[in-house]
Coordinates of C-alpha atoms in Angstrom, one line a residue:
Chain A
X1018 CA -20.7 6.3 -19.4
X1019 CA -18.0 7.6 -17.6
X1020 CA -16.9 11.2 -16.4
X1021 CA -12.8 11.7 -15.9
X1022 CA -11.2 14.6 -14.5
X1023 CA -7.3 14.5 -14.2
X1024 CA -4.9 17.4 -12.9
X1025 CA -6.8 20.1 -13.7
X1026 CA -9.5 19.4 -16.2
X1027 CA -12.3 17.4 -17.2
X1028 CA -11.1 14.7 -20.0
X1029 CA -12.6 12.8 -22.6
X1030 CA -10.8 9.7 -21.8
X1031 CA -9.1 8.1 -18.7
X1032 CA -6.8 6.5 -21.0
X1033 CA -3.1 7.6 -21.1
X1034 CA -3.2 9.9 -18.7
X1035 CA -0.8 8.9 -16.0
X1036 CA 3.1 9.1 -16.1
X1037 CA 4.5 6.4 -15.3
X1038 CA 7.1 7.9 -12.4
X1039 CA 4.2 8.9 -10.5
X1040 CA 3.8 8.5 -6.8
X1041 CA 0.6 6.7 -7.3
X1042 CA 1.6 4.3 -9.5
X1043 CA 5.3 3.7 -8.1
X1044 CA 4.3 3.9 -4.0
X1045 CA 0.9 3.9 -3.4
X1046 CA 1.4 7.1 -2.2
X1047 CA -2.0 8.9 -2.0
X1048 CA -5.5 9.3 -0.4
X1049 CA -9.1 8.6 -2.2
X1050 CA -12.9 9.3 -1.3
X1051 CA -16.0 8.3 -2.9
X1052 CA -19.1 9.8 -2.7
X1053 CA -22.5 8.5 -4.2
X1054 CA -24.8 10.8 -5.3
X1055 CA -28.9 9.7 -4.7
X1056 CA -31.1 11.4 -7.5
X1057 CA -28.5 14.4 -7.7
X1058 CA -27.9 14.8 -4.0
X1059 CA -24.8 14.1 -2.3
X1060 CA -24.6 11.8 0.8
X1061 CA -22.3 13.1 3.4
X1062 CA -20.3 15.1 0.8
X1063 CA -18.8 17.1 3.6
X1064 CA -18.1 14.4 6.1
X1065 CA -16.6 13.0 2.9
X1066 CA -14.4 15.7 1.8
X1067 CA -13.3 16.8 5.9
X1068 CA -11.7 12.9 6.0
X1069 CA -10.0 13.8 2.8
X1070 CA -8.3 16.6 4.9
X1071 CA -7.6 14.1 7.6
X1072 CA -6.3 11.8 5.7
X1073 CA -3.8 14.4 3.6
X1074 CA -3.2 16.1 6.9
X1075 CA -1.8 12.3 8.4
X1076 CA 0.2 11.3 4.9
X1077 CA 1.1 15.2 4.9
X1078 CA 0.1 15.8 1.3
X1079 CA -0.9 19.4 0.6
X1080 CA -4.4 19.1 -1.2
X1081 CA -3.6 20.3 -4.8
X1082 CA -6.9 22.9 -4.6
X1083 CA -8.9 24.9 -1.4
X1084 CA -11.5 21.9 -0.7
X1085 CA -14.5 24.1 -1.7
X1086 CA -12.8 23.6 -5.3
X1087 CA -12.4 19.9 -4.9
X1088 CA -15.7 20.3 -3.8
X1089 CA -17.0 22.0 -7.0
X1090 CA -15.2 19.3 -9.2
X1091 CA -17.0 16.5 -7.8
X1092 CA -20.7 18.4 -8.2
X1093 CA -19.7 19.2 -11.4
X1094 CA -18.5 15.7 -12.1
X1095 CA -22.0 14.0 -10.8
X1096 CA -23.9 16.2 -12.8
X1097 CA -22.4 15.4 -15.7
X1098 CA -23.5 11.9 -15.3
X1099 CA -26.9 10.6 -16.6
X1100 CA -28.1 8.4 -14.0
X1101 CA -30.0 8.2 -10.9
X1102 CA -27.5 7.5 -9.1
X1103 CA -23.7 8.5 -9.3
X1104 CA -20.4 7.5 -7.3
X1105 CA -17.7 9.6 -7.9
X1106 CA -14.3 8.1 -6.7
X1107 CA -11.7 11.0 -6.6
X1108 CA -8.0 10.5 -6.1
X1109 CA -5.0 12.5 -4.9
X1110 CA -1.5 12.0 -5.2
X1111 CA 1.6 13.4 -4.2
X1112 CA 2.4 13.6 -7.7
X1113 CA 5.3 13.2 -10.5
X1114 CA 8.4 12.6 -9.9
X1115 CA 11.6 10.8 -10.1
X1116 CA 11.2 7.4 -8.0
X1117 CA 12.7 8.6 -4.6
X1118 CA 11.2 7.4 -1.7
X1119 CA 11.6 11.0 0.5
X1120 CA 8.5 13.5 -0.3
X1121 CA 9.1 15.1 -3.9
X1122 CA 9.3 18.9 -5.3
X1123 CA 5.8 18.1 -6.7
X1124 CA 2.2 19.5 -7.5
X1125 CA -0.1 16.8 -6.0
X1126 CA -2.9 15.7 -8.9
X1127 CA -6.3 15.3 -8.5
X1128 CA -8.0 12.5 -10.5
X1129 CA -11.3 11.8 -10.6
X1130 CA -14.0 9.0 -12.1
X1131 CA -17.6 9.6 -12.0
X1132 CA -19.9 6.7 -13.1
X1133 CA -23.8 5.3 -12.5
X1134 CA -23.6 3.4 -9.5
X1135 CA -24.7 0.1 -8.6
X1136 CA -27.8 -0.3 -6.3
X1137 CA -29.2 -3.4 -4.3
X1138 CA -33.1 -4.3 -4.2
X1139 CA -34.8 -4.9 -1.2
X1140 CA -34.9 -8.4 -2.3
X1141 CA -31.3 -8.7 -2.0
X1142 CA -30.8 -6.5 0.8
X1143 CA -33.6 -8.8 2.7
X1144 CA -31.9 -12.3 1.5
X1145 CA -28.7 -10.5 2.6
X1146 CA -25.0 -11.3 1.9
X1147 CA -22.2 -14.3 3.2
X1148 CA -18.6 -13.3 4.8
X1149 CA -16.0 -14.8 5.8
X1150 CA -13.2 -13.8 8.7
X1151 CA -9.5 -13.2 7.6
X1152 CA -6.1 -11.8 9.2
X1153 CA -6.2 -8.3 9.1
X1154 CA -2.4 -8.3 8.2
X1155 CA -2.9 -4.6 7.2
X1156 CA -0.6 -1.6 8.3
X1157 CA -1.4 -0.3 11.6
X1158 CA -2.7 3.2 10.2
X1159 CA -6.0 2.4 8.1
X1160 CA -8.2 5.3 9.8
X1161 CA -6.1 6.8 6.6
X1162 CA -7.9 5.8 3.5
X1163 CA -5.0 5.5 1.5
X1164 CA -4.1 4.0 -1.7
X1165 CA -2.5 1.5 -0.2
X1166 CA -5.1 -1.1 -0.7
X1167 CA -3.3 -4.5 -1.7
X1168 CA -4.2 -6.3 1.7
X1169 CA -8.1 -5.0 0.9
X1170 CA -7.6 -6.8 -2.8
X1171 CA -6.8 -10.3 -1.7
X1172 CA -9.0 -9.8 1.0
X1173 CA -11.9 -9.2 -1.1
X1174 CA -10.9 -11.7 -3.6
X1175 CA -10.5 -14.8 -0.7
X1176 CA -13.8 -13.7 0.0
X1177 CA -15.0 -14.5 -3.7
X1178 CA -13.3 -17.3 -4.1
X1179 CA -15.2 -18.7 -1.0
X1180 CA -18.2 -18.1 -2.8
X1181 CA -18.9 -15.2 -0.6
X1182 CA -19.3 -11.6 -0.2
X1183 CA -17.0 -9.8 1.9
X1184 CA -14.3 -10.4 4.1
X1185 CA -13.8 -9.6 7.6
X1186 CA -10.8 -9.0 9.2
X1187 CA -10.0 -9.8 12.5
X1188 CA -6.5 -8.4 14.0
X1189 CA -5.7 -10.0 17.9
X1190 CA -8.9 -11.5 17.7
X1191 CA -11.0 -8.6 17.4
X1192 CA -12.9 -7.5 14.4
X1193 CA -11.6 -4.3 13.0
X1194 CA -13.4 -4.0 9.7
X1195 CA -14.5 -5.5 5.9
X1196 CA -12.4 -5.7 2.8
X1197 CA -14.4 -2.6 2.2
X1198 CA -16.7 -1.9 4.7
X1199 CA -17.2 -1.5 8.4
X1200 CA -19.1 -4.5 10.3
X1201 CA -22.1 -4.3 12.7
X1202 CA -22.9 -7.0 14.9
X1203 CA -26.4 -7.3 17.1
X1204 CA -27.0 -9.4 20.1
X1205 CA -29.0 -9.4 22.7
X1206 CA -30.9 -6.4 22.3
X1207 CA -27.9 -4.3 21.2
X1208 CA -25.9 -3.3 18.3
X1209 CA -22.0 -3.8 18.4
X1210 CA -19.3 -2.6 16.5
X1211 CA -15.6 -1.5 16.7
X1212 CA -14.3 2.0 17.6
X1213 CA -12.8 4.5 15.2
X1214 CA -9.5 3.9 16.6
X1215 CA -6.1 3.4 14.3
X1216 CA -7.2 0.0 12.9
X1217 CA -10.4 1.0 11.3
X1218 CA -11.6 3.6 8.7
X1219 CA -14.2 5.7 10.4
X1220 CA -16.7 5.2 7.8
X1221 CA -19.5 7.9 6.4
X1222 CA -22.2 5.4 6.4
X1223 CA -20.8 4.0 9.4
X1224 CA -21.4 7.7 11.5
X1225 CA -24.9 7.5 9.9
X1226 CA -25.5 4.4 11.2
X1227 CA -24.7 5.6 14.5
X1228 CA -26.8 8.3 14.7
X1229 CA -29.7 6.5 13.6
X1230 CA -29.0 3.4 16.2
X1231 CA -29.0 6.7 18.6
X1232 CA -31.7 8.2 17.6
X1233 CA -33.8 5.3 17.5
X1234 CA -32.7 5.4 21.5
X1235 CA -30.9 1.5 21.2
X1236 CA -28.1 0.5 22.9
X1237 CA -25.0 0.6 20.9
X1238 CA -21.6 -1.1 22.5
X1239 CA -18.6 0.8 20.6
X1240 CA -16.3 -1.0 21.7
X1241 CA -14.2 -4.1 20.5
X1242 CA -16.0 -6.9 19.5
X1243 CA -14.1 -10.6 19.7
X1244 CA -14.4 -13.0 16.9
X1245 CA -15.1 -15.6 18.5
X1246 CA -18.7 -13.5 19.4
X1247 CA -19.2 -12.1 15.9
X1248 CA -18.8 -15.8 14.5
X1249 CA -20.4 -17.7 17.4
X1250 CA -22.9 -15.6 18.7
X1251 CA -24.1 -12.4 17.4
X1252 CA -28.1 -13.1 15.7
X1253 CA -27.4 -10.6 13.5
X1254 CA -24.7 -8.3 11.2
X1255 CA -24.5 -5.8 8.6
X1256 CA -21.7 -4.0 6.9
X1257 CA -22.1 -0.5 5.7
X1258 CA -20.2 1.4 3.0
X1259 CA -21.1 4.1 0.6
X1260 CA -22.1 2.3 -2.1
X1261 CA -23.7 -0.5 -0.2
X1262 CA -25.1 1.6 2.5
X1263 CA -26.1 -0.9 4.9
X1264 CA -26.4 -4.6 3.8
X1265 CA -27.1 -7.5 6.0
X1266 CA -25.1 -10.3 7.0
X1267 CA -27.0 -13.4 6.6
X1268 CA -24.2 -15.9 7.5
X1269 CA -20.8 -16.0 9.1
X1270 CA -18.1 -18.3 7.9
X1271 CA -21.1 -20.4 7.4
X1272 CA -23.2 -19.9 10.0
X1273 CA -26.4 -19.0 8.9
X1274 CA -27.9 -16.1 10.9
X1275 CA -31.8 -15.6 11.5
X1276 CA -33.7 -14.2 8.5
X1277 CA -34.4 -10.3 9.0
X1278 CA -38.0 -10.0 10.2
X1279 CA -40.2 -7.0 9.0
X1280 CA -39.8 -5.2 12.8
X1281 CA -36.6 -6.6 13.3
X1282 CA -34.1 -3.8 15.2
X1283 CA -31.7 -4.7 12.4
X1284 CA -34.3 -3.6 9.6
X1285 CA -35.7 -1.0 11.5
X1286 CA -32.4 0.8 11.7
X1287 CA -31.5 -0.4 8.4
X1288 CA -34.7 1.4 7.0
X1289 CA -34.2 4.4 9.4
X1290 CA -31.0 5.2 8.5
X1291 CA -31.7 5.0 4.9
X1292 CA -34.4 7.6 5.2
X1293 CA -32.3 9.7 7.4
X1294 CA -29.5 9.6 4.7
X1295 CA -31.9 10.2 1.8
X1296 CA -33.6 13.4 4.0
X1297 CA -30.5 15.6 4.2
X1298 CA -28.8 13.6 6.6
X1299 CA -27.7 13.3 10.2
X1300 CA -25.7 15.2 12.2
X1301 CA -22.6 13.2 12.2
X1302 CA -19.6 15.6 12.9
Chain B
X536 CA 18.2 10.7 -20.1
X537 CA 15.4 8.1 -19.3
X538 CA 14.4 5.1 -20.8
X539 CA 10.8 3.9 -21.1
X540 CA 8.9 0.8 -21.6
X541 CA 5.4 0.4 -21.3
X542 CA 3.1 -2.4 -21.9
X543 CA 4.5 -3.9 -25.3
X544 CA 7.2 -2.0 -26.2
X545 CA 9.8 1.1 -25.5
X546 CA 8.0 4.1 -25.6
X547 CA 9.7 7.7 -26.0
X548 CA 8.1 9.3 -23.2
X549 CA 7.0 8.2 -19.3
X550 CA 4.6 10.7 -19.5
X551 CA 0.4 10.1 -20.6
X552 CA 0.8 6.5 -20.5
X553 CA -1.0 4.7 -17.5
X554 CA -4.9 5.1 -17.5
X555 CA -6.8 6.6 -14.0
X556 CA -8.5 3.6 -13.8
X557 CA -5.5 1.2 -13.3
X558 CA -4.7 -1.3 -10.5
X559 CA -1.2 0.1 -9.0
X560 CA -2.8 3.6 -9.7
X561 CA -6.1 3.0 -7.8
X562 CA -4.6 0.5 -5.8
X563 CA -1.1 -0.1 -5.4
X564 CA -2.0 -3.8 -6.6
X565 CA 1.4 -4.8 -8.2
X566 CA 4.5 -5.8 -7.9
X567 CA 8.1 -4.6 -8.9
X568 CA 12.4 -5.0 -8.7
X569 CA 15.2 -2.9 -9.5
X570 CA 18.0 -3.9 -10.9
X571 CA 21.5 -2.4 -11.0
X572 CA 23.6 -2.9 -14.3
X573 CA 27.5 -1.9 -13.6
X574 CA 29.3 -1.2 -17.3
X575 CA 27.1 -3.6 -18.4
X576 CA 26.6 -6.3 -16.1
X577 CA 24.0 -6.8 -14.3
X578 CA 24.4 -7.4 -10.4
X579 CA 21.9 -10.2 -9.3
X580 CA 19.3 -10.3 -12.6
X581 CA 18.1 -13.9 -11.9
X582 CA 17.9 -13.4 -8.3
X583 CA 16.0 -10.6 -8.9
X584 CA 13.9 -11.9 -11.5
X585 CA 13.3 -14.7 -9.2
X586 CA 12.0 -12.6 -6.5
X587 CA 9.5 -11.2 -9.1
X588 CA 8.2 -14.7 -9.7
X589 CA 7.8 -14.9 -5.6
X590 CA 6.2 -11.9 -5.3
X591 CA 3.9 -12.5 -8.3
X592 CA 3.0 -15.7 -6.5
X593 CA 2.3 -14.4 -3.4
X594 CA -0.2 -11.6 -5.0
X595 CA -1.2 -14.2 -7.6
X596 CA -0.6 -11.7 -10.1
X597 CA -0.1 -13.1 -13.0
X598 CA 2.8 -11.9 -15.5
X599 CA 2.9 -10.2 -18.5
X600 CA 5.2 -11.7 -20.2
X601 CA 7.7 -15.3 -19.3
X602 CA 10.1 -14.6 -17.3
X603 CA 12.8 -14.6 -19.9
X604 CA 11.2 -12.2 -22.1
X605 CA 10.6 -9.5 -18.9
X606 CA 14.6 -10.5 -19.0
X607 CA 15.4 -9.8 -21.9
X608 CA 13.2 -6.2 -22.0
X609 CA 15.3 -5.4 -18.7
X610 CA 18.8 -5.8 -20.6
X611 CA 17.5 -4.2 -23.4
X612 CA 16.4 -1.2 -21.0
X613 CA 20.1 -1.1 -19.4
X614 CA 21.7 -1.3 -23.3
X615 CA 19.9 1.7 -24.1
X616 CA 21.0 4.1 -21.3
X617 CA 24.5 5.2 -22.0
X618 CA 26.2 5.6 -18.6
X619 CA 28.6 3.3 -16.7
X620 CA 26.0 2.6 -14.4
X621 CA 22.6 2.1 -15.3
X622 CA 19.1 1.1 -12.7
X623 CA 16.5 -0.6 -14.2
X624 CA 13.1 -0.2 -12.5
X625 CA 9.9 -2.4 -13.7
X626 CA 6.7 -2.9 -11.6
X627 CA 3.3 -5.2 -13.2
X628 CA 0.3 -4.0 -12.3
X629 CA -2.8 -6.2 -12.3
X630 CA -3.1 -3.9 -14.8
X631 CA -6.3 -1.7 -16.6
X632 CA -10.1 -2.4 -14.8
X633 CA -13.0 -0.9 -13.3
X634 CA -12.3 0.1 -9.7
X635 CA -13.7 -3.4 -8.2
X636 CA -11.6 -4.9 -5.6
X637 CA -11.3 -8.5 -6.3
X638 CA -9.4 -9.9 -9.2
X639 CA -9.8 -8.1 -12.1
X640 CA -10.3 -10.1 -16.1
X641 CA -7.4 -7.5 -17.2
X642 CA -4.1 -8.2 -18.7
X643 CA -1.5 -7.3 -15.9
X644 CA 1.0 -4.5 -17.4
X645 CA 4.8 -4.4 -17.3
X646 CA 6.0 -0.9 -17.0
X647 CA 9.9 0.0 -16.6
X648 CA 12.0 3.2 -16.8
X649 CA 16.0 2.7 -16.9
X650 CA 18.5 5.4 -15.9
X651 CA 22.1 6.5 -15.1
X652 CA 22.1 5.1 -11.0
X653 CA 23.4 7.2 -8.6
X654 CA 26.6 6.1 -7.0
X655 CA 29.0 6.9 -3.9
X656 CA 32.6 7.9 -3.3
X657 CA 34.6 5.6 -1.4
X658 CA 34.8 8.9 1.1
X659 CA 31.3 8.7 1.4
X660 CA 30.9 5.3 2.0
X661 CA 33.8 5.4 4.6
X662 CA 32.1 8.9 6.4
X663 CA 28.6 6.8 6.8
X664 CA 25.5 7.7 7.1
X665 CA 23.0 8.3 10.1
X666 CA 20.2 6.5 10.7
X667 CA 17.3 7.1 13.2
X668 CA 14.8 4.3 14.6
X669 CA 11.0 4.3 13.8
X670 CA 7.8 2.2 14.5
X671 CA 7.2 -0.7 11.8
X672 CA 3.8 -0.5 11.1
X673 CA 3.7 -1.8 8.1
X674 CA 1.7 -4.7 7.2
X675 CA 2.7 -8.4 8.2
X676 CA 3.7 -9.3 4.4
X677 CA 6.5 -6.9 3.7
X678 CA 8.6 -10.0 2.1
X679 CA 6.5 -9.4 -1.0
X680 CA 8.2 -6.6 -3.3
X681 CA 4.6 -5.1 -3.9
X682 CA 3.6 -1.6 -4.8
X683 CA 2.3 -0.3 -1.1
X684 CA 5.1 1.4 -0.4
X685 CA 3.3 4.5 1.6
X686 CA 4.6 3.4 5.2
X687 CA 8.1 3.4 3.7
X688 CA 7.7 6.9 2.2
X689 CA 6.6 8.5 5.3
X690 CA 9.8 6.5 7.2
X691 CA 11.9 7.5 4.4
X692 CA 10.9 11.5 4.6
X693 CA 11.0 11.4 8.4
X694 CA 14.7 10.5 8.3
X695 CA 15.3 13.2 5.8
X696 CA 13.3 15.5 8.4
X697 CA 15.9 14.4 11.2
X698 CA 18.8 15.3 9.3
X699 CA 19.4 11.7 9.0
X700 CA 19.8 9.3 5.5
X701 CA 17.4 6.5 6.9
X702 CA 15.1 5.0 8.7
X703 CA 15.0 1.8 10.3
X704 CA 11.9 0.2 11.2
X705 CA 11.5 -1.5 15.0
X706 CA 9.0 -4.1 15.5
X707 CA 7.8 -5.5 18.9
X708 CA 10.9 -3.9 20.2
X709 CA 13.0 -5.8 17.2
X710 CA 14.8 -4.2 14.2
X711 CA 12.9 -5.5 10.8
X712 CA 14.8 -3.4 8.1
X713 CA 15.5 0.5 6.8
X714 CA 12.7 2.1 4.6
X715 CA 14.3 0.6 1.3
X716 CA 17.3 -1.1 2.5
X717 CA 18.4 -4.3 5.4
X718 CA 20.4 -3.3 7.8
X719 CA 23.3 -5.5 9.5
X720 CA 25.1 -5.1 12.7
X721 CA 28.4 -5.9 13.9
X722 CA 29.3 -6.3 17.5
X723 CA 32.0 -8.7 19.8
X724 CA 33.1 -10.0 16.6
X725 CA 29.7 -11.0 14.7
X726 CA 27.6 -9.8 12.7
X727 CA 23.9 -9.6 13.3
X728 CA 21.0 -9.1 11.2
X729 CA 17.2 -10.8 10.8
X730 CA 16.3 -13.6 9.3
X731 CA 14.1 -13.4 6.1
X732 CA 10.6 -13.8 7.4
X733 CA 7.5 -12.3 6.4
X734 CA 8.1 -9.6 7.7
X735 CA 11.1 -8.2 5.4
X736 CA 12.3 -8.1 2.1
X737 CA 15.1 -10.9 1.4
X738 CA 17.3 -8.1 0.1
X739 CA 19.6 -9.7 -2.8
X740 CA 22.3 -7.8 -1.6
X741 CA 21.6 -8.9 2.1
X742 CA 22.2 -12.2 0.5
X743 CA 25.8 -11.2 -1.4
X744 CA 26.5 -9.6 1.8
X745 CA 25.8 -13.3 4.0
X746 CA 27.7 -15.1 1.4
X747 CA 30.3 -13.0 1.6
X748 CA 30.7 -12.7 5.5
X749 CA 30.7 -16.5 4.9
X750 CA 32.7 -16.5 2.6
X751 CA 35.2 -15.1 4.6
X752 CA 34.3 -17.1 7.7
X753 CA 33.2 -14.5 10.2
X754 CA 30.4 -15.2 12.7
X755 CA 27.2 -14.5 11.2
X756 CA 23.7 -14.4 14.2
X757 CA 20.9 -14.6 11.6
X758 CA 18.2 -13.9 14.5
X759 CA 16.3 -11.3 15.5
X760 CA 18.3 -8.5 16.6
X761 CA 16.8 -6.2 19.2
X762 CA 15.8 -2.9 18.7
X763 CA 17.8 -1.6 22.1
X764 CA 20.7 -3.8 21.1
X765 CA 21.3 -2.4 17.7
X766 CA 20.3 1.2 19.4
X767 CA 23.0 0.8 22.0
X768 CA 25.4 -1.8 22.4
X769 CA 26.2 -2.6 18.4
X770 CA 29.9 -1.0 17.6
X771 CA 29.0 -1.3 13.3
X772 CA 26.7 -1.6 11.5
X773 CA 25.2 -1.0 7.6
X774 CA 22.6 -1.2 5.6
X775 CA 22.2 -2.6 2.2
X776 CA 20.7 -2.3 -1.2
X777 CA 20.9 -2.2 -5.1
X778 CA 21.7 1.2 -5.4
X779 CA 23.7 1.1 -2.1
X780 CA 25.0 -1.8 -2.1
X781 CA 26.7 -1.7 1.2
X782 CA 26.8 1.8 3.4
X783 CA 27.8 1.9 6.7
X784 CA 26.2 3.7 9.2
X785 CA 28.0 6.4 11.5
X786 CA 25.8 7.1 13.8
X787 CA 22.2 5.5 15.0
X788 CA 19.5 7.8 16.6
X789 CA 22.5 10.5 17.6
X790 CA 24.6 7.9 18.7
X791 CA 28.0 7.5 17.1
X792 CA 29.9 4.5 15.9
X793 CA 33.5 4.2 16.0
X794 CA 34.8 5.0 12.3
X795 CA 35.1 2.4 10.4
X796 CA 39.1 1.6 10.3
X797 CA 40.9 0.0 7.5
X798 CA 41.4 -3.5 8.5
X799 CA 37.9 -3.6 10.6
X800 CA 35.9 -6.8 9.8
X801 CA 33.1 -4.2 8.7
X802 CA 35.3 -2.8 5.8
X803 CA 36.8 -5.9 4.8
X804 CA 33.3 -7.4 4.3
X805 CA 32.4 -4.5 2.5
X806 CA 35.0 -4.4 0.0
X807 CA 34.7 -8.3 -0.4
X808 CA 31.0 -8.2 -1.1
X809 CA 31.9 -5.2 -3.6
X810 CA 34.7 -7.3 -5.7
X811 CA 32.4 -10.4 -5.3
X812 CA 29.1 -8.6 -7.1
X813 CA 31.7 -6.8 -9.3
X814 CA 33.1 -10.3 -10.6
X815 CA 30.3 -12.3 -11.6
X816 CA 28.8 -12.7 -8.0
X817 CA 27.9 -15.3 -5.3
X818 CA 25.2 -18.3 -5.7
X819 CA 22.9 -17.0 -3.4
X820 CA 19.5 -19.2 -4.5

């Protein structure tokens, strides 16, 4: 059962609801967010909706409502859902127009899906999940999480086609980010992962993370991880996303990395974070 | 007056057609051309059709349709707008699916609007237009026609915000191409302009325009042309497209060109490459 809101209602049907000289469907040309809702609770809904504002502020798209109404739309939208737990993808593009590249006169449109989402057991979270490394031959701008997702696409459908699970780019020989996902790699005591520069989105889950790495007081390298260490020689990885939340990485183009144990660091943050996120959340401004 | 087609067949209206849940919606997963039809004839239709089949390739989208039905619908399109000169725009999606990145199992979707093209006086061909320089950050496959066009909008409206018709995009300190155009220059005699790599679109009328120079037996330099180069030494230049075909520029980031004079290689190439297209065209595979 899905839940569609377009322009400026709730609709029964996401069917024909698009023109088709819209700036969506002709350029790309828009922004998106999802947020998951855990047993009626929103995770980071307002980290969530402040990167929608960064990313219209950087693609200059005027938000078609205040965001305490976009807000109010995506509550609404959860609630109407029947299901313990609910991601609600929102949309918002610059709108309809005839196909000119140059902004439009136009009323940006908000449109919105809200559906069960799909959860992970233990059991798979513990057995973890396979990546590969690709090009990240993406545009330099993906801190904006913009519509323009094509590279993402054939990224995520190399990695199936491998017989894997994600994709991990790697730009200059660093590792920027998942098809989908940000990447966490662990050696030696310490957790690694890239910095919320240009290349990367600054993920939700990804903050969380953070702050429970922090809080748990272990050491945490921000900075640019190579490839050749992510592939060669990290013990252990994880990518985090909203609707994954934090998943192990149990091998690397192959290479099979250590089962998690029980007291693992990677667990215990895995574990930690998860509570934190379920128990109203960190700080992660 | 506008034209429509969508999915299976001409449809009265662009409007309510294309569901929320759709691949170039969601995310700019798809593919398009635009063709220009001048009383009647169109200017390049297999080589653009051609270019669909490469792009389609390259994004393994499947289409719709064979190519000489997508054909046919196109000339159909063009037969149905009543003005002397007519665009035809068409894009395929990978068409209707639950927002999952990989591959959808969906039928990939043609969807076209055709309508009287916008054309240019002779006076305002022979005035110019402006361009200014920007950064190319788009991604590393921009000789696929494909739907993620946001980099290109936000080029496109910066020019407009400068006052100026265009922008052209600088890579590692070498000109690429303009936000929906190639761009040529002329200086000591040659012309200049960059090779079709991966990281442009193989305009078709950057490929009239080679023949034509050719044709005509002027020095062509098919090589990278550097940014400061075509910023400061170049004495012509000019960018090209469908609905342009070739427009000089006047002036590049507040510099201005000499006017373009009557007998100037410039000119004759562009009236050559105008008659050419006009009667029946180059090969240009």
């Amino acid at each position: 059962m899905t839940v569609y809101f377009y322009r400026d209602r709730f609709v029964e049907s996401g069917q024909s609801a698009v023109p088709i000289e819209e700036r969506a469907y002709n350029y790309g040309d828009g922004i998106y967010e999802l947020v998951r809702f855990d047993q009626g609770r929103p995770v980071g809904l307002d980290e969530h909706l402040e990167r929608l504002e960064t990313s219209a502020a950087a693609v200059r798209l005027r938000l078609p409502f205040p965001l305490a109404k976009i807000r109010a739309i995506v509550v609404e939208a959860a609630s109407r859902v029947e299901a313990p737990v609910v991601d609600v993808y929102f949309q918002i593009s610059r709108g309809e127009a005839p196909r000119v590249h140059a902004f439009p006169e136009a009323e940006p449109v908000l449109a919105l899906f809200a559906k069960p989402g799909k959860t992970y057991t233990d059991e798979f979270r513990r057995a973890g999940v396979s990546v590969i490394t690709v090009p990240d031959e993406r545009w330099s701008n993906c801190y904006i999480k913009s519509l323009n997702l094509l590279p993402n696409v054939l990224a995520k459908q190399a990695a199936v086609e491998a017989g894997v699970y994600d994709a991990v780019f790697v730009r200059d020989g660093f590792v920027t980010e998942a098809s989908a996902s940000n990447v966490f790699g662990f050696h030696a005591g310490t957790f690694h992962t890239a910095p919320a520069e240009r290349g990367i989105l600054n993920g939700i889950t990804r903050r969380f993370i953070i702050a429970a790495i922090r809080e748990l007081g272990l050491p945490l390298c921000e900075e640019r991880m190579s490839a050749k260490f992510f592939e060669q020689e990290v013990e252990g990885a994880f990518i985090t996303s909203t609707t994954m939340d934090i998943m192990p990485v149990c091998a690397i183009n192959g290479r099979v990395l250590p089962s998690l144990a029980e007291n693992s660091p990677v667990w215990t943050v895995l574990n930690r974070m998860r509570e934190l996120s379920r128990g109203a959340g960190l700080s992660v401004g």
